[in-house]
Tab-separated table of C-alpha atoms in Angstrom:
chain	number	residue	atom	x	y	z
W	1	MET	CA	-0.072	0.007	-0.261
W	2	LYS	CA	2.909	2.317	1.229
W	3	LEU	CA	4.358	1.703	-2.646
W	4	LEU	CA	1.065	2.581	-4.121
W	5	LEU	CA	0.756	5.783	-2.693
W	6	ILE	CA	4.184	6.845	-3.491
W	7	LYS	CA	3.895	5.776	-6.959
W	8	VAL	CA	0.627	7.823	-6.857
W	9	GLY	CA	2.576	10.825	-5.397
W	10	LYS	CA	4.929	10.687	-8.224
W	11	ALA	CA	2.263	10.449	-10.944
W	12	PHE	CA	0.631	13.535	-9.601
W	13	ALA	CA	4.171	15.438	-9.512
W	14	THR	CA	4.863	14.228	-13.492
W	15	ILE	CA	1.522	15.702	-14.594
W	16	ARG	CA	1.940	18.904	-12.306
W	17	LYS	CA	5.752	19.627	-13.901
W	18	GLU	CA	4.805	18.285	-17.684
W	19	GLY	CA	1.056	19.203	-18.003
W	20	PHE	CA	-1.820	16.560	-18.220
W	21	ILE	CA	-1.237	15.601	-21.835
W	22	ARG	CA	2.492	14.886	-21.539
W	23	GLY	CA	2.599	14.101	-18.243
W	24	GLY	CA	-0.074	11.615	-18.494
W	25	LYS	CA	1.433	9.974	-21.368
W	26	ARG	CA	4.580	9.358	-19.398
W	27	VAL	CA	2.495	7.895	-16.649
W	28	PHE	CA	1.072	5.651	-19.046
W	29	LYS	CA	4.393	4.701	-20.500
W	30	GLY	CA	5.519	3.745	-16.869
W	31	PHE	CA	2.518	1.796	-16.371
W	32	PHE	CA	3.076	-0.145	-19.831
W	33	SER	CA	6.889	-0.834	-18.974
W	34	LEU	CA	5.803	-3.205	-16.635
W	35	PHE	CA	5.208	-5.487	-19.288
W	36	GLY	CA	8.317	-5.125	-21.419
W	37	ARG	CA	10.275	-7.876	-22.407
W	38	VAL	CA	13.253	-8.694	-20.597
W	39	LYS	CA	16.046	-10.848	-22.542
W	40	LYS	CA	18.508	-13.049	-20.901
W	41	GLY	CA	21.925	-12.272	-20.713
W	42	ASP	CA	24.923	-11.399	-18.212
W	43	ILE	CA	23.616	-8.136	-16.625
W	44	LEU	CA	20.278	-6.733	-15.552
W	45	ILE	CA	19.874	-3.153	-14.327
W	46	VAL	CA	16.917	-2.943	-12.506
W	47	THR	CA	15.763	0.950	-12.206
W	48	GLY	CA	13.209	2.746	-10.231
W	49	GLY	CA	11.618	4.753	-12.853
W	50	ILE	CA	11.558	5.827	-16.600
W	51	GLY	CA	12.781	9.395	-16.565
W	52	ASP	CA	15.902	11.162	-17.391
W	53	SER	CA	18.078	9.441	-14.851
W	54	ALA	CA	16.931	5.938	-15.697
W	55	ARG	CA	17.684	6.913	-19.155
W	56	TYR	CA	20.885	7.671	-18.565
W	57	ARG	CA	21.770	5.143	-15.608
W	58	ALA	CA	19.712	2.267	-17.108
W	59	TYR	CA	19.129	2.207	-20.913
W	60	HIS	CA	22.237	4.280	-22.063
W	61	VAL	CA	24.576	2.120	-19.782
W	62	ALA	CA	22.901	-0.806	-20.925
W	63	GLU	CA	23.392	0.180	-24.808
W	64	GLU	CA	27.426	0.789	-23.762
W	65	LEU	CA	27.870	-2.544	-22.084
W	66	ASN	CA	26.079	-4.082	-25.161
W	67	LEU	CA	28.463	-2.501	-27.754
W	68	ASN	CA	31.068	-3.806	-25.731
W	69	GLY	CA	30.019	-7.244	-26.219
W	70	ILE	CA	28.494	-7.607	-22.338
W	71	LYS	CA	24.864	-8.679	-22.718
W	72	THR	CA	22.794	-6.340	-20.665
W	73	SER	CA	19.006	-5.985	-20.229
W	74	VAL	CA	17.058	-3.213	-18.331
W	75	THR	CA	13.749	-3.486	-16.341
W	76	ILE	CA	12.072	-1.691	-13.947
W	77	GLN	CA	11.395	-2.355	-10.055
W	78	ASP	CA	7.776	-2.728	-10.579
W	79	ASN	CA	8.071	-5.429	-13.027
W	80	PRO	CA	5.698	-8.421	-11.267
W	81	PHE	CA	8.555	-11.312	-12.419
W	82	LEU	CA	11.483	-9.707	-10.683
W	83	ALA	CA	11.834	-12.673	-8.302
W	84	LYS	CA	12.734	-15.017	-11.308
W	85	TYR	CA	15.601	-12.797	-13.000
W	86	PRO	CA	18.556	-13.646	-10.593
W	87	LEU	CA	18.519	-17.410	-12.399
W	88	ASP	CA	18.806	-15.452	-15.808
W	89	PHE	CA	21.712	-13.047	-14.890
W	90	GLN	CA	24.970	-13.141	-13.407
W	91	ILE	CA	25.152	-9.618	-12.351
W	92	LEU	CA	22.331	-7.327	-10.990
W	93	ILE	CA	22.691	-3.318	-10.954
W	94	PHE	CA	20.109	-1.716	-8.840
W	95	HIS	CA	19.767	2.161	-9.606
W	96	ARG	CA	17.389	4.281	-7.725
W	97	VAL	CA	14.948	1.387	-6.518
W	98	LEU	CA	12.761	1.175	-3.559
W	99	PHE	CA	13.559	-1.370	-1.190
W	100	THR	CA	10.295	-2.960	-1.717
W	101	PRO	CA	9.240	-6.556	-0.616
W	102	ALA	CA	9.568	-7.610	-4.295
W	103	VAL	CA	13.179	-6.100	-4.538
W	104	LYS	CA	14.259	-7.554	-1.053
W	105	LYS	CA	13.005	-10.861	-2.377
W	106	MET	CA	14.894	-10.508	-5.448
W	107	ILE	CA	18.103	-9.481	-3.625
W	108	GLN	CA	17.831	-12.507	-1.414
W	109	LYS	CA	17.482	-14.731	-4.206
W	110	ALA	CA	20.809	-13.374	-5.958
W	111	LYS	CA	22.640	-13.884	-2.877
W	112	ASP	CA	21.318	-17.249	-2.453
W	113	LEU	CA	22.720	-17.986	-5.918
W	114	GLY	CA	25.976	-15.706	-5.297
W	115	ARG	CA	25.138	-13.282	-8.144
W	116	GLU	CA	27.032	-10.114	-8.181
W	117	ILE	CA	24.902	-6.964	-6.747
W	118	ILE	CA	26.220	-3.573	-7.662
W	119	PHE	CA	24.682	-0.618	-6.625
W	120	ASP	CA	24.409	2.621	-9.010
W	121	THR	CA	23.574	6.055	-7.938
W	122	ASP	CA	23.880	9.276	-10.099
W	123	ASP	CA	23.211	11.845	-6.780
W	124	LEU	CA	23.298	11.730	-3.245
W	125	VAL	CA	19.280	10.376	-2.693
W	126	TYR	CA	20.726	7.121	-1.075
W	127	ASP	CA	21.198	8.779	2.061
W	128	PRO	CA	18.528	10.891	3.943
W	129	LYS	CA	21.159	13.267	5.675
W	130	PHE	CA	21.783	14.894	2.722
W	131	LEU	CA	18.360	15.948	2.084
W	132	LYS	CA	18.342	19.274	3.570
W	133	PHE	CA	20.837	20.311	0.854
W	134	MET	CA	18.033	19.431	-1.704
W	135	ASP	CA	16.090	22.090	-2.154
W	136	TYR	CA	13.483	20.291	-4.688
W	137	TYR	CA	12.761	18.129	-1.443
W	138	LYS	CA	11.060	20.680	0.146
W	139	GLN	CA	8.570	21.417	-2.845
W	140	MET	CA	7.361	17.695	-3.019
W	141	ASN	CA	4.132	16.421	-2.079
W	142	SER	CA	3.875	14.301	1.072
W	143	LEU	CA	3.703	11.048	-0.820
W	144	GLU	CA	6.682	11.812	-3.137
W	145	LYS	CA	8.824	12.375	0.336
W	146	LYS	CA	7.724	9.042	1.453
W	147	LEU	CA	10.252	7.853	-1.478
W	148	TYR	CA	13.285	9.484	0.193
W	149	GLU	CA	12.666	8.671	4.336
W	150	ASN	CA	14.929	5.824	4.070
W	151	GLY	CA	17.134	6.944	1.129
W	152	VAL	CA	16.479	5.417	-2.382
W	153	GLY	CA	18.396	2.273	-1.897
W	154	GLY	CA	19.897	3.167	1.088
W	155	GLU	CA	19.134	-0.444	2.277
W	156	ILE	CA	21.035	-1.939	-0.518
W	157	ILE	CA	24.364	0.226	0.029
W	158	LYS	CA	24.286	-0.711	3.840
W	159	ASP	CA	24.035	-4.270	2.907
W	160	ASP	CA	27.965	-6.138	3.651
W	161	TYR	CA	27.085	-8.270	0.721
W	162	VAL	CA	27.144	-5.305	-1.901
W	163	LYS	CA	31.153	-4.876	-2.607
W	164	VAL	CA	30.900	-2.772	-5.485
W	165	CYS	CA	29.129	0.749	-6.716
W	166	THR	CA	29.190	2.407	-9.769
W	167	THR	CA	28.635	6.378	-10.261
W	168	THR	CA	28.917	9.438	-12.260
W	169	THR	CA	31.381	11.719	-10.745
W	170	THR	CA	34.510	12.013	-8.729
W	171	TYR	CA	32.573	13.733	-6.077
W	172	LEU	CA	30.016	10.987	-5.837
W	173	ALA	CA	32.974	8.331	-5.890
W	174	ASP	CA	34.404	9.673	-2.886
W	175	LYS	CA	31.157	9.835	-1.068
W	176	LEU	CA	30.390	5.807	-1.681
W	177	LYS	CA	34.028	4.909	-0.698
W	178	GLU	CA	33.097	6.317	2.824
W	179	GLU	CA	30.714	3.165	2.800
W	180	ASN	CA	33.549	1.107	2.206
W	181	LYS	CA	32.652	0.140	-1.377
W	182	ASN	CA	34.585	-0.724	-4.397
W	183	VAL	CA	33.441	2.268	-6.827
W	184	PHE	CA	33.679	2.459	-10.537
W	185	ILE	CA	33.024	5.773	-12.176
W	186	VAL	CA	30.836	5.159	-15.092
W	187	PRO	CA	30.158	8.696	-16.785
W	188	ASN	CA	26.749	9.559	-18.055
W	189	LYS	CA	26.701	9.341	-22.198
W	190	LEU	CA	24.806	9.955	-25.164
W	191	SER	CA	23.030	7.312	-26.835
W	192	MET	CA	22.978	6.206	-30.687
W	193	GLU	CA	19.952	7.596	-30.881
W	194	ASP	CA	20.698	10.894	-29.297
W	195	LEU	CA	23.753	11.251	-31.923
W	196	ARG	CA	21.363	10.824	-34.600
W	197	TRP	CA	18.873	13.572	-32.876
W	198	SER	CA	21.796	15.815	-32.807
W	199	VAL	CA	22.479	15.679	-36.516
W	200	ASP	CA	19.098	16.798	-37.303
W	201	ALA	CA	19.115	19.521	-34.643
W	202	LEU	CA	22.223	20.787	-36.183
W	203	GLU	CA	20.689	20.867	-39.794
W	204	ILE	CA	17.495	23.034	-38.352
W	205	ALA	CA	19.826	25.455	-36.260
W	206	LYS	CA	21.995	26.129	-39.039
W	207	LYS	CA	18.905	27.395	-41.033
W	208	GLU	CA	17.594	29.386	-37.737
W	209	ASN	CA	20.641	30.802	-37.070
W	210	ASP	CA	21.440	32.327	-40.405
W	211	GLU	CA	17.962	34.169	-39.917
W	212	LYS	CA	19.171	35.504	-36.342
W	213	LYS	CA	21.322	38.300	-37.785
W	214	ASP	CA	23.253	40.017	-34.525
W	215	THR	CA	21.176	38.338	-32.072
W	216	VAL	CA	22.994	36.227	-29.424
W	217	VAL	CA	20.989	33.587	-27.351
W	218	ILE	CA	22.145	32.357	-23.961
W	219	GLY	CA	20.140	29.272	-23.025
W	220	TYR	CA	19.496	27.712	-19.908
W	221	PHE	CA	17.724	24.175	-19.684
W	222	SER	CA	16.080	23.114	-16.544
W	223	GLY	CA	15.083	19.428	-16.358
W	224	THR	CA	13.537	19.437	-13.050
W	225	ILE	CA	11.719	22.229	-10.752
W	226	SER	CA	14.768	22.029	-8.439
W	227	HIS	CA	17.031	24.673	-10.139
W	228	ASN	CA	15.425	28.091	-9.122
W	229	LYS	CA	18.286	28.433	-6.309
W	230	ASP	CA	20.957	27.446	-9.003
W	231	PHE	CA	19.782	29.737	-11.785
W	232	ALA	CA	19.472	32.664	-9.111
W	233	THR	CA	23.120	32.525	-8.366
W	234	ILE	CA	23.777	34.237	-11.706
W	235	THR	CA	20.995	36.559	-11.571
W	236	LYS	CA	23.330	39.486	-11.281
W	237	PRO	CA	25.777	38.795	-13.795
W	238	LEU	CA	22.730	38.006	-16.375
W	239	ILE	CA	21.160	41.871	-15.467
W	240	ALA	CA	24.495	43.161	-16.253
W	241	ILE	CA	24.871	41.491	-19.400
W	242	LEU	CA	21.275	41.999	-20.407
W	243	GLU	CA	21.634	45.902	-19.508
W	244	LYS	CA	25.165	46.019	-21.666
W	245	PHE	CA	24.109	44.218	-24.452
W	246	SER	CA	20.788	44.971	-26.298
W	247	GLN	CA	21.072	42.036	-28.873
W	248	VAL	CA	21.302	39.426	-25.895
W	249	LYS	CA	18.201	37.450	-25.177
W	250	LEU	CA	17.708	34.544	-22.618
W	251	PHE	CA	16.084	31.187	-23.610
W	252	LEU	CA	14.811	29.489	-20.535
W	253	ALA	CA	13.528	26.082	-21.210
W	254	GLY	CA	11.768	23.585	-18.325
W	255	PRO	CA	10.100	24.215	-15.209
W	256	LEU	CA	11.783	27.654	-13.752
W	257	ASN	CA	10.968	30.431	-11.552
W	258	PRO	CA	13.437	33.283	-12.428
W	259	GLU	CA	13.873	36.124	-9.869
W	260	ASP	CA	11.227	38.893	-10.065
W	261	ASP	CA	13.910	41.895	-10.900
W	262	LEU	CA	15.477	39.856	-14.018
W	263	VAL	CA	11.686	39.310	-15.302
W	264	SER	CA	10.248	42.950	-14.890
W	265	ARG	CA	13.421	44.556	-16.324
W	266	PHE	CA	13.914	42.006	-19.487
W	267	GLY	CA	10.918	40.215	-19.842
W	268	LYS	CA	10.531	41.182	-23.421
W	269	ARG	CA	13.993	39.468	-24.071
W	270	ILE	CA	13.105	36.244	-22.039
W	271	ILE	CA	12.018	33.268	-24.190
W	272	ASN	CA	10.001	30.468	-22.023
W	273	THR	CA	9.522	27.078	-23.214
W	274	PRO	CA	7.967	24.303	-21.278
W	275	TYR	CA	9.778	20.953	-20.716
W	276	VAL	CA	9.883	19.178	-24.246
W	277	ALA	CA	10.449	15.386	-25.619
W	278	ARG	CA	14.057	14.385	-25.845
W	279	ARG	CA	14.262	15.079	-29.590
W	280	GLU	CA	12.969	18.596	-29.410
W	281	HIS	CA	15.008	19.317	-26.482
W	282	PHE	CA	18.681	18.920	-28.982
W	283	LYS	CA	16.887	21.232	-31.342
W	284	ASN	CA	16.396	23.728	-28.913
W	285	VAL	CA	19.790	23.599	-27.429
W	286	ALA	CA	21.203	23.858	-30.981
W	287	THR	CA	19.180	27.279	-31.516
W	288	VAL	CA	21.267	29.266	-28.601
W	289	ASP	CA	24.377	30.373	-28.903
W	290	ILE	CA	25.822	30.073	-25.329
W	291	ASN	CA	24.579	27.121	-22.843
W	292	ILE	CA	24.996	27.938	-19.193
W	293	SER	CA	25.059	25.838	-16.484
W	294	PRO	CA	25.008	27.319	-12.810
W	295	LEU	CA	24.795	25.257	-9.627
W	296	GLU	CA	24.824	26.473	-5.922
W	297	LEU	CA	28.644	26.128	-4.660
W	298	ASP	CA	29.284	24.251	-1.666
W	299	ASN	CA	26.011	22.532	-1.663
W	300	PRO	CA	26.597	18.550	-1.591
W	301	PHE	CA	23.615	17.811	-3.348
W	302	CYS	CA	24.611	20.258	-6.442
W	303	GLU	CA	28.308	18.976	-6.080
W	304	ALA	CA	26.890	15.424	-7.030
W	305	LYS	CA	25.328	16.564	-10.334
W	306	SER	CA	27.014	15.163	-13.370
W	307	GLU	CA	28.363	17.045	-16.508
W	308	LEU	CA	25.307	16.152	-18.731
W	309	LYS	CA	24.563	20.010	-19.525
W	310	PHE	CA	28.060	20.380	-20.956
W	311	PHE	CA	27.636	17.369	-23.297
W	312	GLU	CA	24.300	17.909	-24.139
W	313	ALA	CA	25.123	21.254	-25.701
W	314	GLY	CA	28.894	20.013	-26.742
W	315	ILE	CA	26.858	17.016	-29.153
W	316	VAL	CA	25.316	20.288	-31.000
W	317	LYS	CA	28.334	22.514	-31.025
W	318	VAL	CA	27.195	25.117	-28.359
W	319	PRO	CA	29.804	26.436	-25.901
W	320	THR	CA	29.059	26.345	-22.130
W	321	VAL	CA	29.633	28.477	-19.330
W	322	ALA	CA	29.074	26.643	-16.059
W	323	VAL	CA	30.232	26.957	-12.415
W	324	ALA	CA	33.550	26.014	-11.527
W	325	ASN	CA	32.755	22.901	-9.326
W	326	GLN	CA	35.000	19.903	-9.001
W	327	THR	CA	32.909	18.300	-11.739
W	328	PHE	CA	32.906	20.805	-14.401
W	329	SER	CA	36.355	21.931	-13.815
W	330	GLU	CA	37.512	18.379	-14.268
W	331	VAL	CA	35.554	17.974	-17.485
W	332	ILE	CA	36.178	21.652	-19.149
W	333	GLU	CA	39.444	22.856	-20.369
W	334	ASP	CA	38.711	26.308	-19.262
W	335	GLY	CA	39.255	28.999	-22.404
W	336	LEU	CA	39.245	26.055	-24.834
W	337	ASP	CA	36.100	23.757	-24.999
W	338	GLY	CA	34.120	25.801	-22.568
W	339	PHE	CA	34.257	28.173	-19.477
W	340	VAL	CA	34.171	27.495	-15.801
W	341	ALA	CA	33.086	30.668	-13.353
W	342	LYS	CA	34.109	30.530	-9.675
W	343	ASN	CA	32.058	34.058	-8.890
W	344	GLU	CA	29.494	36.523	-10.302
W	345	LYS	CA	32.507	38.687	-11.840
W	346	GLU	CA	33.768	35.442	-13.831
W	347	TRP	CA	30.171	34.759	-14.879
W	348	GLU	CA	29.732	38.257	-16.308
W	349	GLU	CA	33.443	38.476	-17.768
W	350	LYS	CA	32.965	34.725	-19.698
W	351	LEU	CA	29.856	35.510	-21.172
W	352	GLU	CA	30.798	38.761	-22.347
W	353	LYS	CA	33.667	37.152	-24.151
W	354	LEU	CA	31.692	34.852	-26.241
W	355	ILE	CA	28.957	37.705	-26.682
W	356	LEU	CA	31.554	39.711	-28.288
W	357	SER	CA	33.080	37.051	-30.674
W	358	GLN	CA	30.939	34.790	-32.748
W	359	GLU	CA	34.538	33.158	-33.728
W	360	LEU	CA	35.300	32.144	-29.901
W	361	ARG	CA	31.688	30.626	-29.895
W	362	ARG	CA	32.319	28.538	-33.335
W	363	GLU	CA	35.749	27.691	-32.014
W	364	MET	CA	34.750	26.452	-28.597
W	365	GLY	CA	31.533	24.892	-29.382
W	366	GLN	CA	33.409	22.692	-32.103
W	367	ALA	CA	36.087	21.891	-29.412
W	368	ALA	CA	33.310	20.826	-26.999
W	369	TYR	CA	31.727	18.695	-29.868
W	370	GLU	CA	34.924	16.809	-30.291
W	371	LYS	CA	35.498	16.025	-26.835
W	372	VAL	CA	31.749	14.799	-26.527
W	373	VAL	CA	32.000	12.715	-29.453
W	374	GLU	CA	35.246	11.319	-28.023
W	375	LYS	CA	34.213	10.844	-24.441
W	376	TYR	CA	30.473	10.998	-23.848
W	377	THR	CA	28.927	8.727	-26.429
W	378	THR	CA	28.093	4.870	-25.999
W	379	LYS	CA	29.365	4.348	-29.300
W	380	ASN	CA	33.152	5.573	-28.342
W	381	ALA	CA	32.946	4.394	-24.398
W	382	LYS	CA	36.273	2.629	-23.632
W	383	ASN	CA	35.812	2.250	-19.714
W	384	MET	CA	38.034	-0.853	-20.200
W	385	VAL	CA	38.820	-1.530	-16.151
W	386	TYR	CA	35.039	-1.605	-15.361
W	387	TYR	CA	34.254	-3.732	-18.528
W	388	ASP	CA	36.977	-6.372	-17.276
W	389	PHE	CA	35.716	-6.264	-13.923
W	390	LEU	CA	32.233	-7.209	-15.010
W	391	LYS	CA	33.747	-10.003	-17.542
W	392	THR	CA	35.373	-11.611	-14.238
W	393	LYS	CA	32.123	-12.141	-12.796
W	394	ILE	CA	30.225	-13.862	-15.796
W	395	LYS	CA	30.853	-17.160	-15.849
């Protein structure tokens, strides 16, 4: 009953976020995914849902492993046949799953059979002590909050049988090592389908950009309603930029409530668009000139975020200015394939450099594109240490 209430809460949140039609489609997609076919193989990834987190950590990782000769399937934790799957797979990876009776039974069966169990996370939601840093948690309805009361998968990571974790960033890897786990960093990557969509997006953007003339568009793409505080960290630099350059516009995508001062003064130069399907998302990103990725500094929950905003822009040759936290500072070569900014002054200065030079935008976007193709696609993934480990566990 508790799980059902949580699912109802998440369904309402999805519809609230994406609207009745689009949100309703996602809810129904989640329901019908219960009955998706699971092919036997080497690895089964069990994920808690069907959103972007599941996309990257389950479906894209599965594609990467399959392309490297490791037969991998995906299912969601609500699949009614969970208990039988330990017979069909040597390795089970759990991503964002609730510790339901069905999951508990599946894990026990895996232990009895001596299967390898891997815990995967792409943020800090596995530990309730970090919830105070999660702004989105404060906005959740009471049913959604029940999802986090023990941490998402917290019971799994505390299990001494589970020796291995996978995650997205150095920051998260260090946190997981504090749990005495062997940790592999498996970065988020773009899928083969994403690459096809990005080619289409570039073609469309080329035509639209030819008509823009002197306008420079700064884009911010918010995947969830949890980024208001992140965006607010650069309100002052953005106001300064908009005051100084009349040709600059803001493109704000997804759920976001920018501060009143920004909207009241520059509302006519702000383009708002709702959350869109992934194919349309790449088209939107491709039509902006500069991508921005601000986050609160010194907030553990924000520090845990991956670099996906960099590579989702880079694949369509759009340069990024990002917060100078650990992850982006490791990923972006400042001044070559993007910029990182430590404070408001640097945000303003680095945005100005890109606004003033179309050539710099082009060169930086191209450099980002080349890095993304090499390091952030399932097609070109070369995480050999991780693959070799997995192969030792496959009989």
